[in-house]
Short mmCIF file of C-alpha atoms in Angstrom, two decimals:
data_model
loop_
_atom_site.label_atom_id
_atom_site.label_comp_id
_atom_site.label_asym_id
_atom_site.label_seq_id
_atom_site.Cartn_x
_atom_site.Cartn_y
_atom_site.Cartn_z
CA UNK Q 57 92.76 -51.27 -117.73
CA UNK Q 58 89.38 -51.66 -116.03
CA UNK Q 59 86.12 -53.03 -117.58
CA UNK Q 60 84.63 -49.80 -116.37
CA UNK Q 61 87.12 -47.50 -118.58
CA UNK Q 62 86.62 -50.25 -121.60
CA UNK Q 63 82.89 -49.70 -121.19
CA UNK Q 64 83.00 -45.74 -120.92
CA UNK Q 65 84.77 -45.62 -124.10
CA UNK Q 66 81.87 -47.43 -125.98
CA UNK Q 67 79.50 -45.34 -124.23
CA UNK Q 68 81.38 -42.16 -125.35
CA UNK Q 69 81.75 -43.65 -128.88
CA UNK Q 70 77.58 -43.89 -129.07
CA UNK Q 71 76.34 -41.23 -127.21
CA UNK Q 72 79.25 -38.59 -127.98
CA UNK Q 73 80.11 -39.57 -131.09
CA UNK Q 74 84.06 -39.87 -130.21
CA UNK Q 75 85.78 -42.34 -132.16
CA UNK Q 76 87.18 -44.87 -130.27
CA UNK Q 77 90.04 -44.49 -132.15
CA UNK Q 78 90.70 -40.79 -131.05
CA UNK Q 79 90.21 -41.77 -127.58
CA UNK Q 80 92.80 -44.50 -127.76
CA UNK Q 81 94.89 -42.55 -129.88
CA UNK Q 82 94.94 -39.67 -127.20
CA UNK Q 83 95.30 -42.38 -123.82
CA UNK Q 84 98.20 -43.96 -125.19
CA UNK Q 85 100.42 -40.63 -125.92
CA UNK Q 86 99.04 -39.22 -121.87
CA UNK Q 87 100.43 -42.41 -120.73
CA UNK Q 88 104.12 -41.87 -122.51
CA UNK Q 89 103.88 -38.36 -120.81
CA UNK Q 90 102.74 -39.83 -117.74
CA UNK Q 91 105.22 -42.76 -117.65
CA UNK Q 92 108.23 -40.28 -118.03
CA UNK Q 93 106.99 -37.77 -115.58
CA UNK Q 94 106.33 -39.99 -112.92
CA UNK Q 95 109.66 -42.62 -113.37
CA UNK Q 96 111.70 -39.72 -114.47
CA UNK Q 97 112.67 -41.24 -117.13
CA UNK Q 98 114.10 -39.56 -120.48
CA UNK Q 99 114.01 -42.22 -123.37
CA UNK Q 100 111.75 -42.99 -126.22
CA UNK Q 101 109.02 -45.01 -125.20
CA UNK Q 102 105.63 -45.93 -127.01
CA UNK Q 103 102.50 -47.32 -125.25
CA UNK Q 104 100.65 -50.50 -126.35
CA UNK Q 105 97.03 -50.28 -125.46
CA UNK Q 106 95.16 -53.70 -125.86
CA UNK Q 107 91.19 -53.54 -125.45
CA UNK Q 108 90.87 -57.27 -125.57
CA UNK Q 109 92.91 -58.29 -123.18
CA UNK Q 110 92.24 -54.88 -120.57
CA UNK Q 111 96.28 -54.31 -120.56
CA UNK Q 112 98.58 -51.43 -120.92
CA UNK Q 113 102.39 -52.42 -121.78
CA UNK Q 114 105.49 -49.73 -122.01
CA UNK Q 115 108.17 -50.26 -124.04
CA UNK Q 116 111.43 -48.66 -124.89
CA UNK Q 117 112.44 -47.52 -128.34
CA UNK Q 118 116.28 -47.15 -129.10
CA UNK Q 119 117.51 -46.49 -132.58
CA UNK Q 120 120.42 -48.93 -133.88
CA UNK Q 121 123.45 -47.14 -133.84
CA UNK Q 122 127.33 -48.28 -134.59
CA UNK Q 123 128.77 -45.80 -131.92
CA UNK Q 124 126.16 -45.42 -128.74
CA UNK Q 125 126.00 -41.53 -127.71
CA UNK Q 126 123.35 -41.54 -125.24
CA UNK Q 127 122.08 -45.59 -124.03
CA UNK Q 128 118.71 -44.08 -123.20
CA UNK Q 129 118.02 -43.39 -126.83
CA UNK Q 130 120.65 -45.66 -128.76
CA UNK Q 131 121.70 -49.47 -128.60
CA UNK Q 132 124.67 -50.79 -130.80
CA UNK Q 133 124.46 -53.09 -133.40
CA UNK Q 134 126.14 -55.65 -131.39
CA UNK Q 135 123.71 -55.40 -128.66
CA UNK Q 136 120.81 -55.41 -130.97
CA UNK Q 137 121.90 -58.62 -132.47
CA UNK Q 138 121.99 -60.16 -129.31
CA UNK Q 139 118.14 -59.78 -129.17
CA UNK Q 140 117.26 -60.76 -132.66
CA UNK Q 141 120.20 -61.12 -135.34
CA UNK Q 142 118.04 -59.26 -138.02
CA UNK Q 143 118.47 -56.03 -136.96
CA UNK Q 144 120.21 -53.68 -139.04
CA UNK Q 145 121.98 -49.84 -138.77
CA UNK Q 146 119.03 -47.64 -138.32
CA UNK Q 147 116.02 -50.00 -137.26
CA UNK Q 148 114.26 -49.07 -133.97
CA UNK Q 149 114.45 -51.93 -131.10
CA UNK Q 150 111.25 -52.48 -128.61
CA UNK Q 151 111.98 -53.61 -125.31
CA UNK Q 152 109.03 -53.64 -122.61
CA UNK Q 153 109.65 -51.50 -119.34
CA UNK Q 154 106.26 -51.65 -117.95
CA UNK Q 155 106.64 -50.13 -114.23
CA UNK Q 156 105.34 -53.12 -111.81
CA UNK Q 157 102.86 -50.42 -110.74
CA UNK Q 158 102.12 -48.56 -113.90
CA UNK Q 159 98.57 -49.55 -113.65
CA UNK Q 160 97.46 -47.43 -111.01
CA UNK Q 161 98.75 -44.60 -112.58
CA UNK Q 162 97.56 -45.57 -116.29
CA UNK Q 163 94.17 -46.02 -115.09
CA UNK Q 164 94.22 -42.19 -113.49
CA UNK Q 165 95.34 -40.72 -116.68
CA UNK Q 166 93.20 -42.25 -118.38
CA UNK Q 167 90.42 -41.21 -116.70
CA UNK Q 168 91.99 -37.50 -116.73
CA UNK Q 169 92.13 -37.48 -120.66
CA UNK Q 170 88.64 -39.42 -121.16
CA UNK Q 171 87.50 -36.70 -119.01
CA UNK Q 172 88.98 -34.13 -120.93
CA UNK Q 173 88.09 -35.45 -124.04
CA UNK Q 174 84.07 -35.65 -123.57
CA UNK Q 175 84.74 -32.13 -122.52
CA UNK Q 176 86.25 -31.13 -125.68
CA UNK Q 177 83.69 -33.07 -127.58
CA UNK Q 178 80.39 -31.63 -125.94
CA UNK Q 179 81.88 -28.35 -126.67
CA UNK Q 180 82.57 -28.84 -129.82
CA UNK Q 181 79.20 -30.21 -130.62
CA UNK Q 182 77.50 -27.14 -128.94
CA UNK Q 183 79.71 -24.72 -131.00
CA UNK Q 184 78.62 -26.57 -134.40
CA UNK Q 185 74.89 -26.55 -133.40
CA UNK Q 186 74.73 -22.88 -132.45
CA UNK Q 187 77.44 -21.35 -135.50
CA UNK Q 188 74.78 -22.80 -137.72
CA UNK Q 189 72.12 -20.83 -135.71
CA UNK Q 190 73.79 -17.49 -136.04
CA UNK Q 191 71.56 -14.62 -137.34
CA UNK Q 192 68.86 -16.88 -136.15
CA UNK Q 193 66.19 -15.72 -133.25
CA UNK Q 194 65.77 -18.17 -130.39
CA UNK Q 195 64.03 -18.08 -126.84
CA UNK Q 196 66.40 -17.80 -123.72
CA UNK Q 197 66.00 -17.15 -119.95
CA UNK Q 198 67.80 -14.95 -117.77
CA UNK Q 199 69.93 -16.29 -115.34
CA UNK Q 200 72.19 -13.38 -114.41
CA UNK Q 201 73.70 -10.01 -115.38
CA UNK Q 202 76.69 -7.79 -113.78
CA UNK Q 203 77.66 -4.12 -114.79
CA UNK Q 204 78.29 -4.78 -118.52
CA UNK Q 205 76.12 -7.80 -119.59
CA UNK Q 206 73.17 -9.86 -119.10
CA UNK Q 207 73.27 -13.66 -119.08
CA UNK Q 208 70.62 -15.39 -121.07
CA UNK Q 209 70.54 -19.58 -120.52
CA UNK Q 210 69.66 -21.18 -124.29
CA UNK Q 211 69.94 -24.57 -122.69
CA UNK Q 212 73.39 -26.13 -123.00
CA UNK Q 213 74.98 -22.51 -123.05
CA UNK Q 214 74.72 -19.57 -121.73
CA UNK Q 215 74.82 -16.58 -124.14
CA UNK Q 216 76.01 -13.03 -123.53
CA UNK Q 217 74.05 -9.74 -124.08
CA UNK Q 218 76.22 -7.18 -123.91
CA UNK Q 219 74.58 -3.60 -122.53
CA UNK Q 220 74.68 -1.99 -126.07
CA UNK Q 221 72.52 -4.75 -127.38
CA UNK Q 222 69.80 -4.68 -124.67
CA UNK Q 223 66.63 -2.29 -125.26
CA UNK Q 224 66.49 0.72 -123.70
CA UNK Q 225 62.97 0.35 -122.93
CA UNK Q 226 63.15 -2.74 -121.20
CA UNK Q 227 64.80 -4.36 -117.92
CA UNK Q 228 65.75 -7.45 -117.26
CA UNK Q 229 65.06 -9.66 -114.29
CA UNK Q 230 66.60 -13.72 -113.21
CA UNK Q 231 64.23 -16.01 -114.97
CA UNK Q 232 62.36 -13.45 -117.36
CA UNK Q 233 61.77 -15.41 -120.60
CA UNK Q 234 62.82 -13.71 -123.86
CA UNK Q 235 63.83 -13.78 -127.46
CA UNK Q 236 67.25 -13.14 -128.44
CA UNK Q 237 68.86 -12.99 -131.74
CA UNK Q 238 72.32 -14.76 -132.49
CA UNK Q 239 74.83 -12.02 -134.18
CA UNK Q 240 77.72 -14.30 -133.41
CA UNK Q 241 79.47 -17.42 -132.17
CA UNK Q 242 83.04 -18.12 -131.22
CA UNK Q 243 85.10 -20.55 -130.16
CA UNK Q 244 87.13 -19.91 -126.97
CA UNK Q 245 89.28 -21.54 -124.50
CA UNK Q 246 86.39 -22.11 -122.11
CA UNK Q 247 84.57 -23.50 -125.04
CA UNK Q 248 82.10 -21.77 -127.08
CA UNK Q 249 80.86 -18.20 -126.95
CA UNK Q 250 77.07 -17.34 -128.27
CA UNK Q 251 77.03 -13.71 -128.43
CA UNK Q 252 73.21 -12.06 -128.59
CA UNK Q 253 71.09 -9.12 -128.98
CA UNK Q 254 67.81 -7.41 -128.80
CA UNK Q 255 68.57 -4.30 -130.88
CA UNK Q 256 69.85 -5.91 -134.08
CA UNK Q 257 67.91 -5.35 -136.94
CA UNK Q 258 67.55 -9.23 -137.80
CA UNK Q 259 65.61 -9.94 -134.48
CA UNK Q 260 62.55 -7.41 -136.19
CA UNK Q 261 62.89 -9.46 -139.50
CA UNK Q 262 62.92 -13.21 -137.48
CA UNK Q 263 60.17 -12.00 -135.42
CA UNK Q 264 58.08 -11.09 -138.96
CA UNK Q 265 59.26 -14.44 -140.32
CA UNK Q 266 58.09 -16.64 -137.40
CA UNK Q 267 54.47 -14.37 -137.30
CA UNK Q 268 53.48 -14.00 -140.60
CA UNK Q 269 53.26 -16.98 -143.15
CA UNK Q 270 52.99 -15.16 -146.50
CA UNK Q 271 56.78 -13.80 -145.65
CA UNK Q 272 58.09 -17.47 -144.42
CA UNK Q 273 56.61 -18.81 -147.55
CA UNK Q 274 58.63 -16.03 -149.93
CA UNK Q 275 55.24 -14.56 -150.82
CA UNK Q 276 56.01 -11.26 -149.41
CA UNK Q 277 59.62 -10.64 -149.02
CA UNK Q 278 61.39 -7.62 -146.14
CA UNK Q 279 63.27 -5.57 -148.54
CA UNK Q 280 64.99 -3.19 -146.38
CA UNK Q 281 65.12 -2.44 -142.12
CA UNK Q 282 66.08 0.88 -140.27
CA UNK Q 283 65.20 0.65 -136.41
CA UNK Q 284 66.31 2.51 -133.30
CA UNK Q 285 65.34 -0.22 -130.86
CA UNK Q 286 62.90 0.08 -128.53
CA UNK Q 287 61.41 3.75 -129.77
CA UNK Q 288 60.34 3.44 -133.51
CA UNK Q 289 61.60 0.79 -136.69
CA UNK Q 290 60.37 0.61 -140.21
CA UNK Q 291 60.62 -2.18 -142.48
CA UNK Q 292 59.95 -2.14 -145.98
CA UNK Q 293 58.09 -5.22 -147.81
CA UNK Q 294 57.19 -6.12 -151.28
CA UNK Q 295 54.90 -9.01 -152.95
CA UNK Q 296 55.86 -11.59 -155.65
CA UNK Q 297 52.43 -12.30 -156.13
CA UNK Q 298 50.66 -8.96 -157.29
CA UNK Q 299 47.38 -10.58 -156.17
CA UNK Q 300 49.40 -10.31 -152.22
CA UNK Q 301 48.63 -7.11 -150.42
CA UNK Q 302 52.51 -7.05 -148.44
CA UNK Q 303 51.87 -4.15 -146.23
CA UNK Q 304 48.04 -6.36 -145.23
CA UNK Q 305 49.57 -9.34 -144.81
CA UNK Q 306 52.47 -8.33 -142.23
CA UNK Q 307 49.35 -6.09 -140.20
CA UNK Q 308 47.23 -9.11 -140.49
CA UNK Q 309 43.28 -9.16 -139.57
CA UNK Q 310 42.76 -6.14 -136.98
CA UNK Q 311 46.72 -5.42 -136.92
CA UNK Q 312 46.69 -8.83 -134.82
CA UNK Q 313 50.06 -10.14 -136.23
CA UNK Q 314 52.25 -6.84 -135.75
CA UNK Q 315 50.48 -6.12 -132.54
CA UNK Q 316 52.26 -9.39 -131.20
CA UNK Q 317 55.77 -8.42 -132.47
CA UNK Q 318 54.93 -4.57 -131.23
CA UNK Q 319 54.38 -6.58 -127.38
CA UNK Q 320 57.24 -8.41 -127.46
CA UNK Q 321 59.67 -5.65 -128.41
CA UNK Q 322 58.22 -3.79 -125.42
CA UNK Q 323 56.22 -1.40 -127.19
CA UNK Q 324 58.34 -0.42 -130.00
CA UNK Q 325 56.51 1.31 -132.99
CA UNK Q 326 56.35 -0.42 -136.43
CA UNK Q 327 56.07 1.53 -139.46
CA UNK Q 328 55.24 -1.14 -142.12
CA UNK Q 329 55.42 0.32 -145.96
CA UNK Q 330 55.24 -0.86 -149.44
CA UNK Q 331 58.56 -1.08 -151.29
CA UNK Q 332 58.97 0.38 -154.95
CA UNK Q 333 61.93 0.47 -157.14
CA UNK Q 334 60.84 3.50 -158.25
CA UNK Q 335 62.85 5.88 -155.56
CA UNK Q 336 59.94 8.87 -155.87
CA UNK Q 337 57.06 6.37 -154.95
CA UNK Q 338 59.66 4.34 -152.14
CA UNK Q 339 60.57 7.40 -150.36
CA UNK Q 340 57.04 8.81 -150.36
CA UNK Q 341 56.16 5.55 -148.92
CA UNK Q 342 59.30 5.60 -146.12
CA UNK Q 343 58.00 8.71 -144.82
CA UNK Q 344 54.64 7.94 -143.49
CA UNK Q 345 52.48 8.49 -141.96
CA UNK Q 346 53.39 11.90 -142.89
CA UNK Q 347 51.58 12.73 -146.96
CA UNK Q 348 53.98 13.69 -149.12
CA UNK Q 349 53.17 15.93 -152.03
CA UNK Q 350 56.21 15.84 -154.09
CA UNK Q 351 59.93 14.05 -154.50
CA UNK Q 352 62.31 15.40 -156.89
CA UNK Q 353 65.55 13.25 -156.76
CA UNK Q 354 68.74 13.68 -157.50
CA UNK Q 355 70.71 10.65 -158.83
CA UNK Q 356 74.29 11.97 -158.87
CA UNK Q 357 74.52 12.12 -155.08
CA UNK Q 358 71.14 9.88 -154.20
CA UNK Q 359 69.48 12.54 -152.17
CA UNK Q 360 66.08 13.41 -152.43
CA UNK Q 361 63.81 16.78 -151.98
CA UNK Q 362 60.57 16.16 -150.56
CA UNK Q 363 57.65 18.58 -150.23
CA UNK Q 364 54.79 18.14 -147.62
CA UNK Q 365 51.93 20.06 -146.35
CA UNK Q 366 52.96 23.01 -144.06
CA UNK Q 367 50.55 21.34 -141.48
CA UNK Q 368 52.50 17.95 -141.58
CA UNK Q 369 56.64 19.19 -141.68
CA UNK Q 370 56.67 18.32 -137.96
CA UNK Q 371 55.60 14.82 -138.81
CA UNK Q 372 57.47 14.14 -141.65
CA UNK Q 373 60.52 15.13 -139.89
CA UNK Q 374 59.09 13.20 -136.95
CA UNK Q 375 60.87 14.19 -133.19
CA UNK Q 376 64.54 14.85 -133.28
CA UNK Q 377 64.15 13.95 -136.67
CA UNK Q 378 63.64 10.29 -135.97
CA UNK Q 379 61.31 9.46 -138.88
CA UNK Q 380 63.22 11.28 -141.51
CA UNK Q 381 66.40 10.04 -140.19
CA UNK Q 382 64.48 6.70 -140.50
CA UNK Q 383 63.32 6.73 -143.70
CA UNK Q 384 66.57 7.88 -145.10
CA UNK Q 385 67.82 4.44 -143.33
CA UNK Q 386 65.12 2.77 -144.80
CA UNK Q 387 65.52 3.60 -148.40
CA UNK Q 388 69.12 4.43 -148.50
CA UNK Q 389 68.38 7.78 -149.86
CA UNK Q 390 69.45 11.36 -148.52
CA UNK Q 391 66.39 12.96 -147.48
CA UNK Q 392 66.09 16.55 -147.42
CA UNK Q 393 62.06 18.11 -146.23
CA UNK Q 394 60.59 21.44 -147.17
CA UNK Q 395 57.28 22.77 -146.71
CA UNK Q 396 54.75 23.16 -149.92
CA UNK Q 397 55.43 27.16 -148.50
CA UNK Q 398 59.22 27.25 -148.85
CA UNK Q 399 59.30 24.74 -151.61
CA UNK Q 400 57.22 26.91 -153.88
CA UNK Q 401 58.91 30.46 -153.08
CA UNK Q 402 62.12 28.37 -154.12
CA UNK Q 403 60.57 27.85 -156.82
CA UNK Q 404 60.74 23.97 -156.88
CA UNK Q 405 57.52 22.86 -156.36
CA UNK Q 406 54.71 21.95 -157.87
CA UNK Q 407 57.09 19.54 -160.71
CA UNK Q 408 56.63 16.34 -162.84
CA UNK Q 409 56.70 14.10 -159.80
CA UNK Q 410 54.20 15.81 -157.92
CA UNK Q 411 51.02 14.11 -160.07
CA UNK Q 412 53.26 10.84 -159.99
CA UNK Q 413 52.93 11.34 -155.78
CA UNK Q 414 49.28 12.59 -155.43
CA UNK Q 415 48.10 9.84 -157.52
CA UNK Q 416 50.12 6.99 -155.62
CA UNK Q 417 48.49 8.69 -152.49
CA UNK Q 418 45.28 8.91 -153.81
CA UNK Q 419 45.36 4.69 -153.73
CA UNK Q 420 46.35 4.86 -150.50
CA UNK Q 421 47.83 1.81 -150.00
CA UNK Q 422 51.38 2.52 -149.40
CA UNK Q 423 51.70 1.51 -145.60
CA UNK Q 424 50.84 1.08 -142.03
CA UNK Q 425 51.85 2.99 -139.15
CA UNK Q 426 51.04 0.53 -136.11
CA UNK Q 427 52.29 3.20 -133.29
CA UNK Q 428 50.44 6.21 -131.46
CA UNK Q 429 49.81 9.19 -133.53
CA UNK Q 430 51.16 11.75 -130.58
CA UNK Q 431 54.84 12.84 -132.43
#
């Protein structure tokens, strides 16, 4: 064996964190497939690898036998006793066989299954850096795209964003930079396989996380999501600290920290309201900006009746129904709108909830709407 192949092996030890051991481990059984392939032989052999002295020595292994069957595999007693009198029925006999010029050919599969090996490795230390990164957000480029997906380079992979998880409002060019979110990470043949998107739900809550502090910190935590990507999302938040304003502290100082996630998502509207346990107050809240006068709910089947202003149904029910289909998302509630008109020649409004409602709107500090008023 060569100094050079000696030295690689340290190198790969250090720097690839292969055990030496491994690498050795895997030479020696390439070189018994290599030394039967190549001197068509048949028998049992094992390979003796010796890092001190650089050398690489065959040898044959033949089970003791009384009655020999097959001499590539078997050696009598008799014979066996001729090489060392202590053998006995059913011990294994060396002998070396080393080809006179196994060396050139050792020293080629060696290289092939070093080679192969750091390969392995360096995949299998990029899969076990980015499965711990899954449902994380992280910043890519993009290198390519065909009819079905978009190629984003993370570095030492590239990761795939398949057409259904690309924004509608957005295209893509070679070497735009953008943030992706991980949704999943596989191992393949090929190596490993990051899988990304820009429509998932966790990119809006990772992109909240990184920009405001209070919700990194666990001061404010993001209760619930619903978001159509690229048109319209709303996220619900709540404070542990009742001294925290939640909905203030995701808007920051002149709507300066949601304006930066509204700009990277291309524009996307942000509805940013107050979570409540109480579902009257919470799906009040989901529904801005429309006001809501009243919320009767129904527990048995979770759906909710909610009465606005005659002069706001359009905007509680919000184009194609987007912000009631939203809110429903949101709060995980069946939502069902009626004009204060309809509602009270049904009969149904005003009720007990509706002072509940007109007081929590008289505080007015249920949520923020950070998206054009046009509907």
């Amino acid at each position: 064996m060569s100094s050079e192949l000696l030295d690689a092996l340290e190198v790969l030890e250090k720097q690839k964190g292969i055990s030496r051991d491994v690498l050795i481990e895997a030479i020696e059984a390439a070189l018994v497939t290599a030394y039967k392939r190549n001197f068509n032989q048949a028998q049992n052999v094992r390979v003796d690898l010796n890092l001190d002295t650089g050398t690489m020595l065959v040898y044959s292994r033949k089970d003791v036998v009384e009655e020999v069957e097959d001499d590539r595999l078997q050696i009598s007693l008799e014979d066996a006793h001729a090489i060392n009198p202590v053998y006995e029925i059913g011990d294994i006999v060396e002998e070396e066989v080393t080809p006179g010029n196994f060396g050139r050919i050792a020293a080629q599969t060696a290289k092939q299954v070093v080679t192969q090996r750091v390969r392995e490795a360096e995949r299998g230390l990029i899969f076990e850096e980015y499965v711990d990164r899954a449902d994380d957000i992280v910043n890519g480029i993009v290198e390519r795209m065909d009819a079905r997906n978009l190629y984003v380079g993370l570095g030492k992979v590239e990761a795939v964003l398949p057409q259904t998880e690309q924004m509608p409002n957005e295209s893509y060019q070679p070497h735009d930079r953008i943030k992706v979110y991980i949704t999943k990470v596989e191992r393949t043949t090929r190596g490993p396989q990051v899988f990304v998107s820009r429509t998932h739900p966790g990119l809006l809550r990772r992109l909240f996380e990184n920009e405001v502090p209070e919700i990194y910190d666990g001061i404010v935590e993001i209760k619930s999501i619903a978001r159509e990507a690229g048109d319209r999302s709303k996220i619900s938040v709540h404070a542990t600290d009742e001294e925290v304003d939640p909905v203030g502290s995701c808007v920051g100082s002149r709507g300066g920290r949601v304006q930066t996630i509204v700009n990277e998502l291309g524009g996307e509207k942000i509805d940013i309201v107050e979570w409540s346990e109480d579902p009257v107050v919470f799906v009040a809240n989901a529904l801005s900006p429309s006001k809501v006068l009243d919320v009767q709910v129904s527990e048995d089947d979770k759906s909710t009746t909610v009465v606005v202003p005659d002069y706001q149904l359009s905007l509680a029910i919000g184009k194609r129904g987007q912000n009631a289909r939203l809110a429903a998302k949101l709060t995980g509630w069946k939502i069902d709108i009626k004009s204060e008109t309809d509602a009270r020649e049904l009969g149904i409004y005003p009720s007990a909830e509706s002072a509940a409602i007109q007081s929590a709107d008289d505080e007015d500090a249920d949520g923020f709407d950070f998206y054009d008023e046009e509907e």
